[in-house]
Short mmCIF file of C-alpha atoms in Angstrom, two decimals:
data_model
loop_
_atom_site.label_atom_id
_atom_site.label_comp_id
_atom_site.label_asym_id
_atom_site.label_seq_id
_atom_site.Cartn_x
_atom_site.Cartn_y
_atom_site.Cartn_z
CA MET A 146 95.92 46.16 78.01
CA ALA A 147 97.98 48.16 80.35
CA LYS A 148 100.62 46.28 82.24
CA THR A 149 100.18 46.43 86.10
CA ALA A 150 102.72 47.22 88.77
CA LEU A 151 102.92 46.85 92.28
CA VAL A 152 105.38 49.65 93.84
CA VAL A 153 106.34 48.61 97.66
CA GLY A 154 107.38 51.78 99.25
CA ALA A 155 105.54 53.88 97.23
CA SER A 156 105.58 56.55 99.84
CA GLY A 157 109.51 56.64 99.95
CA ILE A 158 112.14 58.35 97.48
CA VAL A 159 112.75 55.43 95.23
CA GLY A 160 109.03 53.98 95.39
CA GLY A 161 107.52 57.69 94.80
CA ALA A 162 110.00 58.37 91.77
CA THR A 163 109.25 54.75 90.41
CA ALA A 164 105.37 55.02 90.70
CA ALA A 165 105.41 58.28 88.98
CA LEU A 166 107.48 56.97 85.78
CA LEU A 167 105.32 53.89 85.65
CA ALA A 168 102.16 55.81 85.67
CA ALA A 169 103.47 58.34 83.09
CA GLU A 170 104.29 55.33 80.68
CA GLY A 171 100.52 54.09 81.00
CA TRP A 172 101.23 51.46 83.81
CA THR A 173 98.39 50.62 86.11
CA VAL A 174 100.13 51.40 89.39
CA HIS A 175 99.43 50.19 92.76
CA GLY A 176 101.47 51.95 95.55
CA LEU A 177 101.94 49.87 98.82
CA ALA A 178 103.02 51.42 102.19
CA ARG A 179 102.02 51.17 105.67
CA ARG A 180 100.75 54.98 105.26
CA PRO A 181 100.52 55.31 101.37
CA GLY A 182 99.89 58.81 100.55
CA SER A 183 98.06 60.62 97.49
CA GLN A 184 99.93 60.37 94.31
CA PRO A 185 98.47 61.35 90.66
CA GLY A 186 97.99 57.98 88.79
CA VAL A 187 98.94 55.87 91.86
CA HIS A 188 96.14 53.32 93.65
CA PRO A 189 97.13 53.48 97.32
CA LEU A 190 97.25 50.24 99.23
CA ALA A 191 97.88 50.22 102.69
CA VAL A 192 99.64 47.26 103.85
CA ASP A 193 101.96 46.46 106.97
CA LEU A 194 104.43 43.78 105.43
CA GLN A 195 105.59 42.79 108.78
CA ASP A 196 101.79 41.29 109.35
CA ARG A 197 101.98 37.91 107.35
CA ALA A 198 98.21 37.34 107.44
CA ALA A 199 97.20 40.96 106.73
CA THR A 200 99.46 41.07 103.65
CA ALA A 201 98.01 37.84 102.36
CA ALA A 202 94.65 39.39 102.67
CA ALA A 203 95.66 42.88 101.32
CA LEU A 204 97.02 41.53 98.41
CA GLY A 205 93.64 39.66 97.64
CA ASP A 206 93.37 39.27 94.10
CA HIS A 207 96.04 41.57 92.97
CA ALA A 208 98.22 40.14 90.11
CA PRO A 209 100.85 42.32 89.19
CA ASP A 210 103.00 42.03 85.93
CA ALA A 211 105.84 43.61 87.90
CA VAL A 212 106.77 44.08 91.81
CA PHE A 213 109.37 46.77 92.78
CA ILE A 214 110.51 46.50 96.26
CA THR A 215 111.88 49.76 97.19
CA THR A 216 111.66 49.57 101.18
CA TRP A 217 113.29 48.71 104.58
CA LEU A 218 112.83 49.33 107.97
CA ARG A 219 115.77 50.08 109.93
CA GLN A 220 116.32 48.42 113.40
CA ASP A 221 118.59 48.45 116.20
CA SER A 222 121.10 45.89 115.11
CA GLU A 223 122.14 44.06 111.84
CA ALA A 224 120.64 40.91 113.08
CA GLU A 225 117.32 42.47 113.56
CA ASN A 226 117.53 44.12 110.15
CA ILE A 227 118.15 40.55 108.56
CA ARG A 228 115.15 39.11 110.52
CA VAL A 229 112.61 42.10 109.94
CA ASN A 230 113.32 42.86 106.32
CA SER A 231 114.02 39.35 105.23
CA ALA A 232 110.24 38.46 106.45
CA MET A 233 108.66 41.59 104.80
CA VAL A 234 110.01 40.64 101.43
CA ARG A 235 108.99 36.98 102.19
CA ASN A 236 105.44 37.87 103.40
CA LEU A 237 104.90 39.96 99.99
CA LEU A 238 106.01 37.51 97.74
CA ASP A 239 104.51 34.50 99.54
CA GLY A 240 101.25 37.00 99.22
CA LEU A 241 101.86 37.07 95.57
CA ALA A 242 102.63 33.35 95.18
CA LYS A 243 100.90 31.25 92.17
CA PRO A 244 98.55 31.56 90.78
CA ARG A 245 99.07 35.46 91.27
CA ALA A 246 103.03 35.49 90.89
CA PRO A 247 104.39 38.66 89.06
CA ARG A 248 106.53 37.90 85.74
CA HIS A 249 109.31 40.09 87.23
CA VAL A 250 110.48 41.27 90.54
CA ALA A 251 112.94 44.16 90.93
CA LEU A 252 114.66 44.52 94.35
CA VAL A 253 116.19 47.55 95.43
CA THR A 254 119.64 47.44 97.82
CA GLY A 255 122.53 49.50 97.70
CA LEU A 256 126.29 49.80 97.92
CA LYS A 257 126.25 48.42 101.34
CA HIS A 258 126.43 45.31 99.36
CA TYR A 259 130.39 46.21 99.08
CA LEU A 260 130.77 48.24 102.01
CA GLY A 261 129.11 46.15 104.73
CA PRO A 262 126.08 46.97 106.93
CA PHE A 263 126.10 50.11 109.26
CA GLU A 264 127.39 48.04 112.22
CA ALA A 265 130.48 47.30 110.29
CA TYR A 266 130.09 50.25 107.70
CA GLY A 267 133.43 50.55 105.48
CA GLN A 268 135.56 48.45 107.93
CA GLY A 269 137.78 45.53 107.32
CA ARG A 270 138.98 44.26 103.69
CA LEU A 271 136.90 45.96 100.99
CA PRO A 272 136.70 45.17 97.33
CA GLU A 273 138.70 47.67 95.13
CA THR A 274 136.91 50.31 93.73
CA PRO A 275 135.08 51.22 91.45
CA PHE A 276 132.80 48.42 92.79
CA ARG A 277 131.91 46.11 90.13
CA GLU A 278 128.95 43.45 90.48
CA GLU A 279 131.14 40.65 90.01
CA GLN A 280 132.99 41.40 93.19
CA GLY A 281 130.19 39.62 95.08
CA ARG A 282 129.27 39.67 98.89
CA PHE A 283 131.02 41.06 101.43
CA ASP A 284 132.01 38.76 104.16
CA VAL A 285 129.77 39.63 107.06
CA GLU A 286 126.10 39.23 107.78
CA ASN A 287 123.90 41.83 105.74
CA PHE A 288 120.10 42.29 105.55
CA TYR A 289 120.54 43.04 101.86
CA TYR A 290 121.84 39.56 101.17
CA ALA A 291 119.20 38.27 103.14
CA GLN A 292 116.52 39.92 100.86
CA GLU A 293 118.18 39.02 97.81
CA ASP A 294 117.99 35.19 98.92
CA VAL A 295 114.37 35.37 99.73
CA VAL A 296 113.58 37.03 96.32
CA PHE A 297 115.85 34.22 94.52
CA ASP A 298 114.12 31.29 96.43
CA ALA A 299 110.72 32.65 95.40
CA ALA A 300 111.58 33.07 91.76
CA ALA A 301 112.88 29.65 91.58
CA ARG A 302 109.31 28.56 93.18
CA ASP A 303 107.27 30.81 91.28
CA GLY A 304 109.28 31.12 87.96
CA PHE A 305 109.41 34.82 87.85
CA SER A 306 112.38 36.59 86.60
CA TRP A 307 114.42 39.13 88.83
CA SER A 308 116.76 42.33 89.02
CA VAL A 309 118.72 43.57 91.86
CA HIS A 310 119.60 47.29 91.85
CA ARG A 311 122.38 48.92 93.86
CA PRO A 312 122.17 52.67 93.82
CA HIS A 313 124.58 54.64 95.75
CA THR A 314 123.28 57.62 97.93
CA VAL A 315 119.68 58.48 96.36
CA ILE A 316 118.80 62.19 95.65
CA GLY A 317 114.98 62.61 95.52
CA LYS A 318 112.18 63.91 97.59
CA ALA A 319 110.41 62.15 100.49
CA VAL A 320 109.04 63.23 103.93
CA GLY A 321 109.37 60.79 106.80
CA ASN A 322 112.30 59.02 105.05
CA ALA A 323 115.01 57.30 107.19
CA MET A 324 117.76 57.84 104.23
CA ASN A 325 117.53 61.50 102.55
CA MET A 326 121.21 63.25 102.09
CA GLY A 327 119.34 65.94 99.45
CA THR A 328 116.71 67.31 101.65
CA THR A 329 118.95 66.95 104.85
CA LEU A 330 121.61 69.40 103.21
CA ALA A 331 118.74 71.71 101.87
CA VAL A 332 117.56 71.64 105.54
CA TYR A 333 121.07 72.31 107.00
CA ALA A 334 121.73 75.08 104.25
CA SER A 335 118.33 76.72 105.30
CA LEU A 336 119.06 76.54 109.00
CA CYS A 337 122.72 78.14 108.23
CA ARG A 338 121.52 80.83 106.17
CA GLU A 339 118.79 81.74 108.96
CA THR A 340 121.36 81.81 111.81
CA GLY A 341 124.61 82.79 110.12
CA ARG A 342 126.30 79.80 111.25
CA PRO A 343 128.92 78.72 108.85
CA PHE A 344 127.99 76.14 106.15
CA ARG A 345 130.58 73.82 107.17
CA PHE A 346 131.20 70.12 105.60
CA PRO A 347 130.53 67.54 107.86
CA GLY A 348 132.55 64.59 106.65
CA SER A 349 135.82 63.06 106.03
CA PRO A 350 138.94 64.57 104.35
CA ALA A 351 138.83 61.09 102.01
CA GLN A 352 135.07 62.08 101.11
CA TRP A 353 136.00 66.02 100.77
CA SER A 354 139.07 65.43 98.31
CA GLY A 355 138.18 61.73 96.87
CA LEU A 356 136.07 60.85 94.10
CA THR A 357 132.30 59.72 94.64
CA ASP A 358 129.30 59.27 92.84
CA MET A 359 125.43 59.41 93.42
CA THR A 360 122.12 58.41 92.39
CA ASP A 361 119.17 60.48 91.13
CA ALA A 362 115.59 58.84 92.09
CA GLY A 363 114.45 59.40 88.64
CA GLN A 364 117.40 57.72 87.35
CA LEU A 365 117.06 54.81 89.52
CA ALA A 366 113.43 54.60 88.32
CA ARG A 367 114.51 54.49 84.73
CA HIS A 368 116.73 51.61 85.27
CA LEU A 369 114.00 49.80 86.92
CA LEU A 370 111.75 49.85 84.32
CA TRP A 371 114.55 49.23 81.79
CA ALA A 372 115.62 45.82 83.45
CA THR A 373 111.75 44.96 83.84
CA GLU A 374 111.50 45.42 80.21
CA THR A 375 115.02 43.85 79.01
CA GLU A 376 114.94 40.31 78.75
CA ALA A 377 119.05 40.68 78.92
CA ALA A 378 118.79 42.39 82.23
CA HIS A 379 116.58 39.51 83.85
CA ASN A 380 118.40 37.48 86.44
CA GLU A 381 121.23 40.04 86.80
CA ALA A 382 122.38 42.40 89.83
CA PHE A 383 123.46 45.88 88.67
CA ASN A 384 125.09 49.19 89.88
CA LEU A 385 123.34 52.13 89.16
CA VAL A 386 124.65 55.59 89.59
CA ASN A 387 123.90 59.15 87.51
CA GLY A 388 127.20 58.36 85.46
CA ASP A 389 129.28 61.64 86.19
CA VAL A 390 131.78 61.61 89.30
CA PHE A 391 132.66 64.48 91.69
CA ARG A 392 134.56 65.64 94.62
CA TRP A 393 132.57 67.07 97.73
CA GLN A 394 135.21 70.10 97.67
CA TRP A 395 133.73 70.88 94.41
CA MET A 396 130.00 70.13 94.83
CA TRP A 397 129.74 71.68 98.53
CA GLY A 398 130.37 75.05 96.86
CA ARG A 399 127.85 74.40 94.05
CA ILE A 400 125.27 73.62 96.94
CA ALA A 401 125.97 76.77 99.11
CA ALA A 402 125.73 79.16 96.16
CA TRP A 403 122.36 77.58 95.51
CA PHE A 404 121.42 78.89 98.83
CA GLY A 405 123.04 81.83 98.40
CA LEU A 406 125.86 80.71 101.10
CA GLU A 407 129.77 81.00 101.14
CA PRO A 408 130.88 77.39 101.85
CA ALA A 409 133.33 77.33 105.13
CA PRO A 410 136.95 76.38 104.51
CA PHE A 411 137.37 72.65 105.34
CA ASP A 412 140.29 72.25 107.83
CA GLY A 413 140.01 68.40 107.82
CA THR A 414 138.10 68.02 110.87
CA MET A 415 134.65 66.43 111.02
CA VAL A 416 131.74 67.92 112.70
CA PRO A 417 128.56 65.56 112.22
CA LEU A 418 125.63 66.89 111.08
CA ALA A 419 123.84 65.01 113.80
CA SER A 420 125.68 67.32 116.46
CA GLN A 421 125.10 70.40 114.20
CA MET A 422 121.49 69.85 114.02
CA ALA A 423 120.95 68.20 117.41
CA GLU A 424 119.20 71.17 118.94
CA ASP A 425 117.76 72.29 115.85
CA GLY A 426 113.99 71.18 116.07
CA PRO A 427 112.47 74.10 117.97
CA LEU A 428 114.32 76.59 115.51
CA TRP A 429 112.89 74.90 112.58
CA ARG A 430 109.31 74.80 113.90
CA ARG A 431 109.75 78.53 114.49
CA ILE A 432 110.69 79.07 110.68
CA ALA A 433 107.99 76.71 109.50
CA GLU A 434 105.34 78.69 111.24
CA ARG A 435 106.72 82.00 109.98
CA GLU A 436 107.02 80.86 106.47
CA GLY A 437 103.95 78.70 106.16
CA LEU A 438 105.93 75.47 105.66
CA ALA A 439 104.28 72.17 105.30
CA GLU A 440 106.48 70.04 107.49
CA PRO A 441 107.50 71.70 110.91
CA ASP A 442 108.90 68.62 112.23
CA LEU A 443 112.58 68.58 111.26
CA ALA A 444 113.01 64.83 112.31
CA ARG A 445 110.74 64.12 109.36
CA LEU A 446 112.52 65.98 106.78
CA ALA A 447 116.24 65.57 107.78
CA SER A 448 118.20 62.32 108.57
CA PRO A 449 121.87 63.50 109.59
CA TRP A 450 122.81 60.12 111.00
CA HIS A 451 122.70 58.72 107.42
CA SER A 452 124.27 61.92 105.80
CA ASP A 453 127.03 61.84 108.27
CA ALA A 454 127.64 57.95 107.64
CA ASP A 455 128.05 58.51 103.84
CA LEU A 456 129.93 61.55 104.13
CA GLY A 457 132.05 60.49 106.94
CA ARG A 458 133.42 57.30 105.20
CA PRO A 459 137.41 56.97 105.45
CA ILE A 460 137.48 55.67 101.81
CA GLU A 461 136.82 56.74 98.15
CA VAL A 462 133.55 55.27 96.89
CA VAL A 463 133.08 55.12 93.33
CA THR A 464 130.72 52.80 91.17
CA ASP A 465 131.39 50.81 87.89
CA MET A 466 128.35 51.03 85.32
CA SER A 467 129.65 49.08 82.58
CA LYS A 468 127.30 46.27 82.95
CA SER A 469 124.15 48.27 82.54
CA ARG A 470 125.83 50.25 79.47
CA ARG A 471 126.71 47.11 77.67
CA LEU A 472 122.99 45.66 77.90
CA GLY A 473 121.79 49.01 76.87
CA PHE A 474 121.00 51.36 79.32
CA THR A 475 122.41 54.61 78.33
CA ALA A 476 120.72 57.14 80.70
CA TYR A 477 122.65 60.23 82.20
CA GLN A 478 122.03 62.53 85.08
CA PRO A 479 124.64 65.36 86.22
CA THR A 480 124.81 65.18 90.00
CA ASP A 481 124.39 68.71 90.81
CA ASP A 482 121.37 69.25 88.44
CA ALA A 483 120.05 66.57 90.56
CA PHE A 484 120.29 68.38 93.93
CA PHE A 485 119.11 71.58 92.26
CA ALA A 486 116.04 69.76 90.81
CA LEU A 487 115.26 68.69 94.36
CA PHE A 488 115.97 71.83 95.76
CA GLU A 489 113.56 73.81 93.77
CA GLN A 490 110.83 70.89 94.31
CA LEU A 491 111.24 71.23 97.84
CA ARG A 492 110.76 75.17 97.85
CA ARG A 493 108.05 74.52 95.12
CA GLU A 494 106.23 72.34 97.81
CA ARG A 495 106.81 74.50 100.75
CA LEU A 496 109.44 72.06 102.44
CA ILE A 497 111.92 74.45 102.84
CA PRO A 498 111.73 78.39 102.72
#
């Protein structure tokens, strides 16, 4: 019999890639989202996890072998992030409590485990880089920790195994996603080409010249499946990146060349995308109408605030993958290839001109 998966956040970057991989591997996949889209091989399940009673009713007789939690809702403060996002995980796992409890639950968080939440992002005393899993929790309130604790408590109650996955910035395709650097940069480059504006790196000197890494959504999906099917990876937390490192002073030129642009020289001045793109909504709509693009709403494609947070960090951020490597996860994804594959997909699906 095919294994059954419940992918929570199936309409997002990570959830969409995970659902696609599981379906290709022969799993029966149910994709849960507030507004699930259509995806080949995925059975949509419309659920608002903030509604406890509706969540329990919607899950009904669902008894997945594995649950992949890849979603969160951004709030105005970290206290609200903790309240809302921990409740969503709790409502989900309570709705799947025994006798329908899964055998494994995989939770996707991220490097804010080490960097702190957006309210205190990259501030105070941070762990040394490269970040390693044994460095533990940052001494500040963080909704990632609250989500973890809900999973740990439910696992002790219901007897399932768990894994926690901490990607760096994720490269992948989704529309309406709150954190989407790849598509944001593609839209920004398209706007620069349209208007003749300089293709300027928006971030900090530390990010321009320091080493960094990223996570392709497909790479993360493979890691989620590996941890689910590998007993030695159960009840463990893992960092997950592509396996290469780069400097933005190199990558920026690679991205510019893909779009037929010359990168503007970087003078060390931060010019955030949020300010550069603040008035571009009407222009993007005109481009979309002229080119027959699928999404005319700039706000549903680009998330400048999130890209600015990552590219504006005052510290070098690199991630250690030794724990996964030692346990047998050897997949590798060059990050420039991940960007190029995304750009090709966005153009093919008429999301950029």
